[in-house]
């Protein structure tokens, strides 16, 4: 039953992909602080009556976001942000059930051996941790500052990608149990190169979390220069110096651009090297897909920046990050020994 298990895991990957995109829209529409309580069971039910809406709206009135940003917001306007956060949380619950119920079914059918069972149990625990991390993130915006912590936002994003990677990798192991021979030194080198690229892509995703967390995409909306500078002068304006990498809009955006430029150089080199090595068809396809997805993702990033972060483009850019990461994971899996 390896193939059905792999299909189930890939379906869960698709749900996590949707979760990341909806989460991005939730952030872009400033909807994430509209629900001020974490009720994993009771919160599944949406407001069904006017009194339910009045109660939720009154609780929102007590938040810093309402008092400092949305003072005077109407109930209809509140509903527009509430539904994005509600569906984001509901999708998280759906993912939990979509993972847990088939997991129990496959265990009952004795289709999962101990090593695989431990991997899947670990993924489930990560999913539970992700739910707690999401609320920990939201809480940071319900105290004094009407914005969530960029540190917690980035941790929440990074954990989502880690869960996605774990499920995708296990699914690929089930579909493609055999690897390739790395007797060729060129293949070993390409394998190490692919690991480095995937790590760098993950770092770029995390840097994107900081860009989103401090809204750095709303500054320096020019390309390729940053308001006429290759290296903007505000790069290290905060003290101590290390705060600039997380709190300075200039430095955070500069780092995100720098990683993208680095990948724009390295990925074509990787693809070119792969063409001269004895790879099978799926490995060659994976290498080409990585190059294509990088080009798409950089194009989406530049367009999002130049147009000052329109909702649809920004959501597409977040979706592109998942697809680029998927291509990198697939390359790594096809090059494993």
Coordinates of N, CA, C and O in Angstrom, one line a residue, residues 28 53 63 76 80 82 99 111 122-123 129 176 187 203 234 271 319:
X28 N -1.6 39.9 4.3 CA -1.7 41.0 3.4 C -2.9 41.8 3.6 O -2.9 43.1 3.4
X53 N -22.0 37.8 16.1 CA -21.2 38.8 15.4 C -20.9 39.9 16.4 O -19.8 40.4 16.4
X63 N -8.8 45.3 21.0 CA -7.5 45.0 20.5 C -6.7 46.3 20.1 O -7.4 47.3 19.7
X76 N -19.6 45.2 8.8 CA -19.3 44.6 7.5 C -17.8 44.6 7.2 O -17.4 43.6 6.6
X80 N -15.2 41.2 6.7 CA -14.3 40.9 5.5 C -12.9 40.4 6.0 O -12.3 39.6 5.3
X82 N -12.5 39.1 9.2 CA -12.7 37.9 10.0 C -12.7 36.6 9.2 O -12.1 35.6 9.6
X99 N -4.7 14.4 7.9 CA -3.5 13.7 8.2 C -3.8 12.5 9.2 O -3.4 11.4 9.0
X111 N -0.4 -1.2 7.2 CA 0.3 -0.8 6.0 C 1.5 0.0 6.3 O 2.3 0.4 5.4
X122 N 6.1 11.9 13.9 CA 6.8 13.1 14.1 C 6.2 14.2 13.3 O 6.2 15.4 13.8
X123 N 5.8 14.0 12.1 CA 5.1 15.0 11.3 C 3.8 15.5 12.0 O 3.6 16.7 12.0
X129 N 2.5 21.4 16.9 CA 3.3 22.5 17.3 C 3.1 23.7 16.5 O 3.1 24.8 16.9
X176 N 9.6 6.5 -5.1 CA 10.9 6.2 -5.7 C 11.8 5.7 -4.7 O 12.7 6.4 -4.2
X187 N 28.6 13.5 -10.1 CA 27.3 13.3 -9.4 C 27.4 13.6 -8.0 O 26.4 14.2 -7.4
X203 N 16.5 29.5 3.3 CA 17.0 30.8 4.0 C 16.3 32.0 3.3 O 15.8 32.9 4.0
X234 N 21.4 53.3 4.4 CA 20.7 53.0 5.6 C 20.9 51.6 6.1 O 20.2 51.1 7.0
X271 N 22.2 23.9 -13.3 CA 21.5 23.3 -14.4 C 22.4 22.9 -15.5 O 22.4 21.8 -16.1
X319 N 3.0 31.7 -3.2 CA 2.7 30.3 -3.8 C 4.0 29.9 -4.5 O 4.4 28.7 -4.5

